[in-house]
Short mmCIF file of C-alpha atoms and ligand atoms in Angstrom, two decimals:
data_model
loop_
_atom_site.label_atom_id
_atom_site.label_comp_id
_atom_site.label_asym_id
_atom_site.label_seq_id
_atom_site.Cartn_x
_atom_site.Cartn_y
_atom_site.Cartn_z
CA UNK A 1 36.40 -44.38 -5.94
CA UNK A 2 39.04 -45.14 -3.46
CA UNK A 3 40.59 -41.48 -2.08
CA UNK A 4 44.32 -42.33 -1.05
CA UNK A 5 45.29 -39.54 1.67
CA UNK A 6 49.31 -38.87 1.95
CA UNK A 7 50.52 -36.53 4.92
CA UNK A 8 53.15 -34.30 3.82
CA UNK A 9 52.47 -31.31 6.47
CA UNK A 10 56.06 -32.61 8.55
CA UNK A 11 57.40 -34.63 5.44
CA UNK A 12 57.37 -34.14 1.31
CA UNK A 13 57.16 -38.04 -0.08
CA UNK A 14 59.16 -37.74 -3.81
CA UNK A 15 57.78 -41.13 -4.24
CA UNK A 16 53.78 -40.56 -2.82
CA UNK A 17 54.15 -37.31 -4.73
CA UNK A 18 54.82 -38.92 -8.13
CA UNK A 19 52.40 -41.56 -7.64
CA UNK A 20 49.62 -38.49 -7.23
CA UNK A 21 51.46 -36.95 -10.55
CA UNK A 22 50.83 -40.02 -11.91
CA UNK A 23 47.73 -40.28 -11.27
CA UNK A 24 47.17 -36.82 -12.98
CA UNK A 25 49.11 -37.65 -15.74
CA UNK A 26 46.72 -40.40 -16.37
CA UNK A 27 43.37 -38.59 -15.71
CA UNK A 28 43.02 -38.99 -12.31
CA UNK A 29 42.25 -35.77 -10.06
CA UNK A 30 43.46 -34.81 -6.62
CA UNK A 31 44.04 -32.48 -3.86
CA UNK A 32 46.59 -30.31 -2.81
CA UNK A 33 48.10 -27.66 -1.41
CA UNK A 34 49.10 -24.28 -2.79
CA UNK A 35 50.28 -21.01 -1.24
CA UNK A 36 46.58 -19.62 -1.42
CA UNK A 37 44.02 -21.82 -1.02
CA UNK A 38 44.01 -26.08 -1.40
CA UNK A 39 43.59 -26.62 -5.36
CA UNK A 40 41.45 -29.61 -7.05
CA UNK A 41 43.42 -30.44 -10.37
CA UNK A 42 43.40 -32.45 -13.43
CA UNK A 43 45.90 -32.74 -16.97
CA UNK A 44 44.62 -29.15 -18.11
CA UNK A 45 45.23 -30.60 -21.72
CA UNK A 46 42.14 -33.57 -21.28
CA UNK A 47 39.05 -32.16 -21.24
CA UNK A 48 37.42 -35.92 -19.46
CA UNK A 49 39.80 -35.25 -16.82
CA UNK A 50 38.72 -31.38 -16.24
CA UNK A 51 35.20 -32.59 -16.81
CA UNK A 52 35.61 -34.65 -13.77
CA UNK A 53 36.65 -31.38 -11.33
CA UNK A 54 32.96 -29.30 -12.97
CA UNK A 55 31.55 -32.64 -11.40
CA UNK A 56 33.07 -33.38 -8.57
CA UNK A 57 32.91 -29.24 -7.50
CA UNK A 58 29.55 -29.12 -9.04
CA UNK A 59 30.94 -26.12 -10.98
CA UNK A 60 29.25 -23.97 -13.30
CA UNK A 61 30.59 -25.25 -16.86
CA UNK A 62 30.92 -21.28 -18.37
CA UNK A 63 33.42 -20.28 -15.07
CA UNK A 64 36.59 -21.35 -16.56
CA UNK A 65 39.32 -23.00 -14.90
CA UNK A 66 42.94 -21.83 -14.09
CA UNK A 67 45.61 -23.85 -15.70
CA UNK A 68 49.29 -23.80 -13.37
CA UNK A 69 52.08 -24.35 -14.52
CA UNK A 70 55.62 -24.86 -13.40
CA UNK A 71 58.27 -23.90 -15.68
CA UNK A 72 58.01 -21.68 -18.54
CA UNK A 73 58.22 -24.09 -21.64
CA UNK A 74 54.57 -25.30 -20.44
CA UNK A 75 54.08 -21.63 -20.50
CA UNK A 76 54.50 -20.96 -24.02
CA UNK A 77 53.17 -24.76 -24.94
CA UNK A 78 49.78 -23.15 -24.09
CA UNK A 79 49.72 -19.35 -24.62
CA UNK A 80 50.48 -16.96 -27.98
CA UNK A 81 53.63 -14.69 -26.86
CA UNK A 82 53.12 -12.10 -24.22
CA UNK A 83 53.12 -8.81 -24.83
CA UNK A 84 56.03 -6.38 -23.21
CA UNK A 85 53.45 -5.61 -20.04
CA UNK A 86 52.82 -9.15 -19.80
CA UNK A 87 56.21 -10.10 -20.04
CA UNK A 88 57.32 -7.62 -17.38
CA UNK A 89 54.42 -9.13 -14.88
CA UNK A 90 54.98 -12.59 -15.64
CA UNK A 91 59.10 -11.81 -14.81
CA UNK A 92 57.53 -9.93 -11.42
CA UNK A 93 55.11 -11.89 -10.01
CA UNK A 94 55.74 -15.68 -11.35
CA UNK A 95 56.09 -18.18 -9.36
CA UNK A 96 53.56 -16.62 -6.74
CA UNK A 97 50.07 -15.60 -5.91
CA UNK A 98 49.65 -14.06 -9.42
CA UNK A 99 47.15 -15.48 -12.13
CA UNK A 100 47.19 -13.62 -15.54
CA UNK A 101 45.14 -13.89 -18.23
CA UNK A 102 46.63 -13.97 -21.56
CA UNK A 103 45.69 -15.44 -25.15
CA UNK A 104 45.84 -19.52 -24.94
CA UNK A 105 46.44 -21.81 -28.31
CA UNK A 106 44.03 -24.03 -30.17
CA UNK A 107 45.22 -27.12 -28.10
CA UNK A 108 43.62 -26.10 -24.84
CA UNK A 109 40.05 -28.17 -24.17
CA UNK A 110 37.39 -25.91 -24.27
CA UNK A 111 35.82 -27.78 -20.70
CA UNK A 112 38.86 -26.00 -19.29
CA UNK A 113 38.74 -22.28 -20.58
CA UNK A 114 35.10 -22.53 -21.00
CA UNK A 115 35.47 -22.22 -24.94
CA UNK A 116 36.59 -18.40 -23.85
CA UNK A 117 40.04 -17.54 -26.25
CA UNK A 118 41.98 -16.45 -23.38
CA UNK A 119 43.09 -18.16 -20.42
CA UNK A 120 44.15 -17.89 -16.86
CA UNK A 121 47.90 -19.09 -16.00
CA UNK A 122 49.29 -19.28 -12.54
CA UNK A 123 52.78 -20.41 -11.55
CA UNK A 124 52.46 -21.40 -7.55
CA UNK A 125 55.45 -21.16 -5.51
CA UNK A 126 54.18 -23.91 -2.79
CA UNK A 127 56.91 -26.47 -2.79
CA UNK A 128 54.71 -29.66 -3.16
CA UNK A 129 52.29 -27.90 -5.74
CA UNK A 130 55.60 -26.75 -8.05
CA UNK A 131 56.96 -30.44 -7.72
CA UNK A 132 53.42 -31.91 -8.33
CA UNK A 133 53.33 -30.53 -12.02
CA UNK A 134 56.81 -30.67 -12.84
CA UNK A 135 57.00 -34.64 -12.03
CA UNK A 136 53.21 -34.53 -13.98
CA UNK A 137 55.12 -32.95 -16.72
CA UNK A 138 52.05 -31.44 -17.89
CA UNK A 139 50.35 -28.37 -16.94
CA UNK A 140 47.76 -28.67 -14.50
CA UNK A 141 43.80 -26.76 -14.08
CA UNK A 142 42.90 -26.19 -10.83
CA UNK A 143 40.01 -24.60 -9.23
CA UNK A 144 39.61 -23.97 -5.33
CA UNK A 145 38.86 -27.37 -3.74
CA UNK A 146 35.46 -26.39 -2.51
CA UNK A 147 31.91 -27.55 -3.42
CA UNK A 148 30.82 -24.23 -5.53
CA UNK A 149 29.46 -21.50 -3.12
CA UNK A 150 31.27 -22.65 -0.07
CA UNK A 151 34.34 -20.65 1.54
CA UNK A 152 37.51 -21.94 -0.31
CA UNK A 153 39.66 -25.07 1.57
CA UNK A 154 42.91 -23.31 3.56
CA UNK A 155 42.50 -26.71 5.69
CA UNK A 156 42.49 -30.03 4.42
CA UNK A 157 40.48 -30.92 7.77
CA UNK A 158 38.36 -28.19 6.28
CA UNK A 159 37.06 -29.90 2.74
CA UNK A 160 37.97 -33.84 2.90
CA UNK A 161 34.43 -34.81 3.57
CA UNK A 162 33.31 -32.62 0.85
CA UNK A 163 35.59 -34.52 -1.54
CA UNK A 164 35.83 -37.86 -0.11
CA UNK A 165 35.40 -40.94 -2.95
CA UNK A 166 35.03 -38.20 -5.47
CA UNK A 167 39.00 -37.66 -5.98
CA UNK A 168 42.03 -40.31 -6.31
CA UNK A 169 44.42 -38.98 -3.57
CA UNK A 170 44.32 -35.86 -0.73
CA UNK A 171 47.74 -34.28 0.01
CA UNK A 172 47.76 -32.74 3.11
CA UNK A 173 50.59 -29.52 3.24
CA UNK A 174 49.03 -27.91 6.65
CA UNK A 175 47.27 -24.41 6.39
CA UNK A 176 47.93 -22.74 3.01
CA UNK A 177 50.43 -19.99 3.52
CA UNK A 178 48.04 -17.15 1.80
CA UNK A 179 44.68 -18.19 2.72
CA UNK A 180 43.12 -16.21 -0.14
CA UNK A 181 42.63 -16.96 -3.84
CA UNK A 182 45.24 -15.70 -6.24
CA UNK A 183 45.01 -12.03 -7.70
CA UNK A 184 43.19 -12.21 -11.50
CA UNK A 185 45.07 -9.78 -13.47
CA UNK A 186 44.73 -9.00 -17.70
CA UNK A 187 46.01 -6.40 -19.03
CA UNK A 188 43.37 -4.56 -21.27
CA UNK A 189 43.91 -1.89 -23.52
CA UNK A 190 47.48 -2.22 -21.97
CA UNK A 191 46.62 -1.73 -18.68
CA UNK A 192 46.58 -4.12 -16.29
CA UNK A 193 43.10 -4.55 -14.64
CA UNK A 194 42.46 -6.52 -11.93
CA UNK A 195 39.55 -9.43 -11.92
CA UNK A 196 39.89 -10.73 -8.66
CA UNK A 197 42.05 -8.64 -6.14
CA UNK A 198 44.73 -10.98 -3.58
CA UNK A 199 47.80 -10.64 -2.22
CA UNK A 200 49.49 -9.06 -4.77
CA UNK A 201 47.57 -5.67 -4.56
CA UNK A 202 46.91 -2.89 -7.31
CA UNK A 203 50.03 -1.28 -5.55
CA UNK A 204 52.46 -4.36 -5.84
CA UNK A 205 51.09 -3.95 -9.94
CA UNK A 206 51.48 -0.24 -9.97
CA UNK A 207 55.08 -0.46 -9.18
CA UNK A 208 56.07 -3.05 -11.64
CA UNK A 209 54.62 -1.35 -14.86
CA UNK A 210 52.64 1.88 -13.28
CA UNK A 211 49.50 1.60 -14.08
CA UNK A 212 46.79 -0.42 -12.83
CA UNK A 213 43.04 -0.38 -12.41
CA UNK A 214 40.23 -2.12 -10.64
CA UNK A 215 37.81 -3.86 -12.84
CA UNK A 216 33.97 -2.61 -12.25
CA UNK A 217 32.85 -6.10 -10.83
CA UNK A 218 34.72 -6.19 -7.43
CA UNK A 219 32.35 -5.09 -5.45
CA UNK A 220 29.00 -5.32 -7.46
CA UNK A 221 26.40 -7.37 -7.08
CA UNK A 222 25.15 -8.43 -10.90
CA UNK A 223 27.44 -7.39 -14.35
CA UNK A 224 25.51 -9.32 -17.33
CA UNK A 225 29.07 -10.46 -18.63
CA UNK A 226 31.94 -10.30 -16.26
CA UNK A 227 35.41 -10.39 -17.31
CA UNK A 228 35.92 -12.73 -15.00
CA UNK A 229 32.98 -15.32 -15.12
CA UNK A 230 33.67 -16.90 -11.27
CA UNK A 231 32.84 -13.63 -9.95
CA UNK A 232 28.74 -13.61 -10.83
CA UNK A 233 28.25 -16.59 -8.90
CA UNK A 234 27.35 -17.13 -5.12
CA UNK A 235 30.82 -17.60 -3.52
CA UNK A 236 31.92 -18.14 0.13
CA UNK A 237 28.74 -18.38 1.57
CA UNK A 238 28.07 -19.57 5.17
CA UNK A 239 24.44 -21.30 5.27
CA UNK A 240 23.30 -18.73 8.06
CA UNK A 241 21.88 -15.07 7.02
CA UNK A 242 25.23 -12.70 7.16
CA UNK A 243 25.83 -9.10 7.08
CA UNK A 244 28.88 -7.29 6.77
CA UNK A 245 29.48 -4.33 8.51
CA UNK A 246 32.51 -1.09 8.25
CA UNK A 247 32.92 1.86 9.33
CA UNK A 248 36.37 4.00 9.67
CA UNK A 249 34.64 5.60 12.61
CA UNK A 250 35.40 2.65 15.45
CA UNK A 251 32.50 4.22 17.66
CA UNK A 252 30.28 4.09 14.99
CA UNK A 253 30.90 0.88 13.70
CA UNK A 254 30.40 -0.70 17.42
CA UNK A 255 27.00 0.85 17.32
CA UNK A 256 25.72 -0.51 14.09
CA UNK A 257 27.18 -3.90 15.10
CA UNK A 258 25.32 -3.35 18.29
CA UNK A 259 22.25 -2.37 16.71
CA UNK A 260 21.83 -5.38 14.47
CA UNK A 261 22.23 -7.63 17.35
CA UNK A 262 19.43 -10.68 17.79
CA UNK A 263 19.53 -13.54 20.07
CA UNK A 264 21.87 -16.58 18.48
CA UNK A 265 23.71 -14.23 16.64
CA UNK A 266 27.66 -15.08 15.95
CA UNK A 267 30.36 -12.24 15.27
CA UNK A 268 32.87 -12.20 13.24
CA UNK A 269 35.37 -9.58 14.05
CA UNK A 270 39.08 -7.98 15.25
CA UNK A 271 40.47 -9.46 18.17
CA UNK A 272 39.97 -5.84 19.97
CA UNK A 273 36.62 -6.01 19.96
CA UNK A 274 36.23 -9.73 21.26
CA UNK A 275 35.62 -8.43 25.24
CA UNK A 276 32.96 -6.65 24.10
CA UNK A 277 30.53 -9.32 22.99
CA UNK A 278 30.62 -11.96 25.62
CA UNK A 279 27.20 -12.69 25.27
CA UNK A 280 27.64 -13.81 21.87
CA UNK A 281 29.74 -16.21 20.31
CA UNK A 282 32.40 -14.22 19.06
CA UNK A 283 34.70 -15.33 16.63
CA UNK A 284 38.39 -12.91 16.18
CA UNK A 285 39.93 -13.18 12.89
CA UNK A 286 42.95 -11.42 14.04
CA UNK A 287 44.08 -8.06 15.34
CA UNK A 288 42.40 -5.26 13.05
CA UNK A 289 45.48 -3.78 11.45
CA UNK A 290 46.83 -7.17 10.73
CA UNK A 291 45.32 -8.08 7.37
CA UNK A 292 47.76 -10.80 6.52
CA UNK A 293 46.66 -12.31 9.87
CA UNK A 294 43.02 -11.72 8.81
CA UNK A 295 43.25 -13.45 4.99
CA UNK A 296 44.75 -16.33 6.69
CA UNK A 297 42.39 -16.73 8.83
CA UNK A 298 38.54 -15.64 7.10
CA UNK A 299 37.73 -18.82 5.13
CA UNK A 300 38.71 -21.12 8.07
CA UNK A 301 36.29 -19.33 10.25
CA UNK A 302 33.77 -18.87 7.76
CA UNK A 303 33.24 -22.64 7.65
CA UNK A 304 33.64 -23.23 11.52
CA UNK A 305 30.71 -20.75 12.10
CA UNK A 306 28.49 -22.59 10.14
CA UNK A 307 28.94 -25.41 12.29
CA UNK A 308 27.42 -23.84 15.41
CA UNK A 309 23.92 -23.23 16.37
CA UNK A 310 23.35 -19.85 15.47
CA UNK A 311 20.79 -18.12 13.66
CA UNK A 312 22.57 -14.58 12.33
CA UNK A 313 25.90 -13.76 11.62
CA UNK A 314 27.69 -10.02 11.55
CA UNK A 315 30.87 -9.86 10.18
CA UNK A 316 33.10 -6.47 11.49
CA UNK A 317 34.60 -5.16 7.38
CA UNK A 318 38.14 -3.68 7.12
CA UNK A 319 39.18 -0.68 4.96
CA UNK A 320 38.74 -1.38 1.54
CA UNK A 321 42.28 -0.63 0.92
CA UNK A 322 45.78 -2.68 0.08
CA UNK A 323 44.75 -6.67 1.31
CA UNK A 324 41.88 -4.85 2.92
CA UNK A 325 40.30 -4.79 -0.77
CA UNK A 326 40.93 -8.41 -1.32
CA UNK A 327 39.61 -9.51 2.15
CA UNK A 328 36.46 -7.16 1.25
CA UNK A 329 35.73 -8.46 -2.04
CA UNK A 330 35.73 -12.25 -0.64
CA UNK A 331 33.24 -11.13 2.42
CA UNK A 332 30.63 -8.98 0.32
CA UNK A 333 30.29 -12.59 -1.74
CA UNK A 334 29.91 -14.25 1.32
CA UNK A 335 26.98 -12.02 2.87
CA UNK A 336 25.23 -12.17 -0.46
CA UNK A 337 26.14 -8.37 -0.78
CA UNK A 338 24.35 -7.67 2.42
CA UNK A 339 26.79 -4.79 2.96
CA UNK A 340 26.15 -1.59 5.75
CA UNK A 341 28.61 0.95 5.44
CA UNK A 342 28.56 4.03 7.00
P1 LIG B 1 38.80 -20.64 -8.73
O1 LIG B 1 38.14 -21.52 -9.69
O2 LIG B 1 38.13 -20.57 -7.41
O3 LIG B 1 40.26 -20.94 -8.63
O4 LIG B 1 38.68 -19.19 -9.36
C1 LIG B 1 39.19 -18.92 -10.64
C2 LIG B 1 38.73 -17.55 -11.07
O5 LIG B 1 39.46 -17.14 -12.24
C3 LIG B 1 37.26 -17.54 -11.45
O6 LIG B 1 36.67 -16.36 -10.95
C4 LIG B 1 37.30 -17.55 -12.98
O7 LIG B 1 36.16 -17.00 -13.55
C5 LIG B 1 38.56 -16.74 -13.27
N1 LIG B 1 39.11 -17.05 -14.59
C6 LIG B 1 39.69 -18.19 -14.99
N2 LIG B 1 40.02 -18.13 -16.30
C7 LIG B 1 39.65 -16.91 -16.75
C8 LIG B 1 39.71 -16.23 -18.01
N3 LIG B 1 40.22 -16.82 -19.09
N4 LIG B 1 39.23 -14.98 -18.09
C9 LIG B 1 38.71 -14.39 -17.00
N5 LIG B 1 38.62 -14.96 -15.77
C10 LIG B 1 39.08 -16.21 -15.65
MG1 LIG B 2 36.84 -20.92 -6.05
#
């Protein structure tokens, strides 16, 4: 399959972009930006077309896939009405980095929702990914554009060999503004419970209806059943053995990172503690206190350490707390759950 590649990261193309909505329309898929992490999509209403993203991502077939929209008609084309606490998130946190689950209708293909009766709907506020669907005029599923396991794309650099001849066109918007997946949010038993944490935080939820909890699968390893299907399967995963390491006590956590130390070992860490590993390739995902910095930043240099010639890799944790809990969830996935805290 030829893979047509359009640069908007300077320039948006209204006339390359319909041609890729086109293309959707017609049951093509594609690349392209969002404000969290590249997305692979197809017509969310033809389940050939969706078929064609479980291939081409080589995607378990029960994760289902999240279906965005970009104006609210599409909205109710898909789901049963919201209830109030739905309504009042969906008026809070759409268009953004916000995917809620809610109750779809009988005319969404069960290769998209994997047969489940709910569904997740996301309204992205990326300029080129709003414009894609609303010149597609249909609503869109779209998983991470990654091969299933590895880090998500924030890069198109990152994932175009992965994709290459597998996809009809690559849009390139520059580094997604977010860097992380979207929050997963349903509200059960009325209160909303989060699936997958992200930018918008249990705090950010909290102060829109005031209450919100953390589902029990964050940050364990096996649930037979997961709300949230994605999260039982090997995610983010450099090829190298990882471990991820916290502690809130800096001296000790420089000791335990010192202690696990072997030779062709790369760290992953704050830019603070950089000078203190020369020996070692050291990778610095940002200043410590600066988690926006450091969700930009993770799945970029998750995939760039896997390039090198290493043999071990220790990532430096952050306090499991506000974006620290997203950032946390994403890296326990990626070590396997190899996870020292002390
Ligand atoms: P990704 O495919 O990387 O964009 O991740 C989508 C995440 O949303 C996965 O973890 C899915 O399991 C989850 N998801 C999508 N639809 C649903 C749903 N109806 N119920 C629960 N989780 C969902
Ligand atoms: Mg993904």
């Amino acid at each position: 399959m030829e893979t047509k590649i359009f640069d908007f990261r300077t320039n948006l193309n209204e006339e390359e972009l319909k041609y890729c909505a086109k293309c959707l329309k017609e049951g093509k898929i594609g690349i392209f930006p969002t404000e969290t992490v590249y997305g692979i999509g197809a017509n969310a209403l033809n389940n050939e077309a969706a078929s064609l993203i479980f291939k081409a991502k080589n995607r378990a077939k029960d994760n289902p896939l999240i279906i965005h929209i970009s104006n609210f008609k599409m909205l109710k084309d898909i789901t049963k009405p919201p209830t109030k606490i739905e309504q009042q998130l969906i008026d809070a946190f759409f268009p953004g980095p916000f995917t809620l689950i809610l109750r779809g209708k009988k005319n969404i293909p069960s290769k998209v929702n994997a047969g489940l009766k709910t569904v997740g709907i996301r309204m992205p506020e990326n300029e080129i990914a709003h414009k894609l669907i609303e010149y597609a005029g249909i609503p869109i599923c779209a998983p991470s554009a990654n091969l299933s396991s590895k880090p998500s794309g924030t890069k198109l650099e990152d994932i175009k060999s992965e994709f290459m001849g597998k996809v009809s066109f690559m849009i390139d918007g520059g580094p997604t503004k977010i860097g992380l997946e979207s929050t997963v949010c349903e509200v059960i038993d009325g209160i909303p419970t989060i699936l997958r944490p992200g930018k918008i935080t249990k705090e950010d939820i909290i102060s829109v209806v005031g209450s919100c909890k953390l589902d029990a699968s964050l940050f364990k390893e096996s649930i037979a059943t997961p709300r949230s299907p994605g999260m039982k399967y090997k995610h983010y995963a450099p090829s190298k053995p990882a471990i991820l390491i916290y502690s809130p006590d800096e001296s000790l956590l420089l000791k335990l990172i010192k202690e696990h130390l072997k030779p062709k070992t790369a760290i992953i860490g704050s830019k603070e503690h950089q000078h203190l590993f020369s020996k070692y390739q050291y990778f610095s995902y940002g200043k410590k206190n600066d988690l926006e910095e450091i969700m930009h930043n993770i799945f970029t240099i998750l995939r760039k350490v896997d390039k090198e010639d290493i043999d071990y890799i220790i990532i430096e944790g952050v306090k499991k707390e506000g974006l620290g809990l997203a950032i946390m969830n994403r890296l326990i996935r990626s070590v396997s759950f190899n996870y020292l805290e002390k």
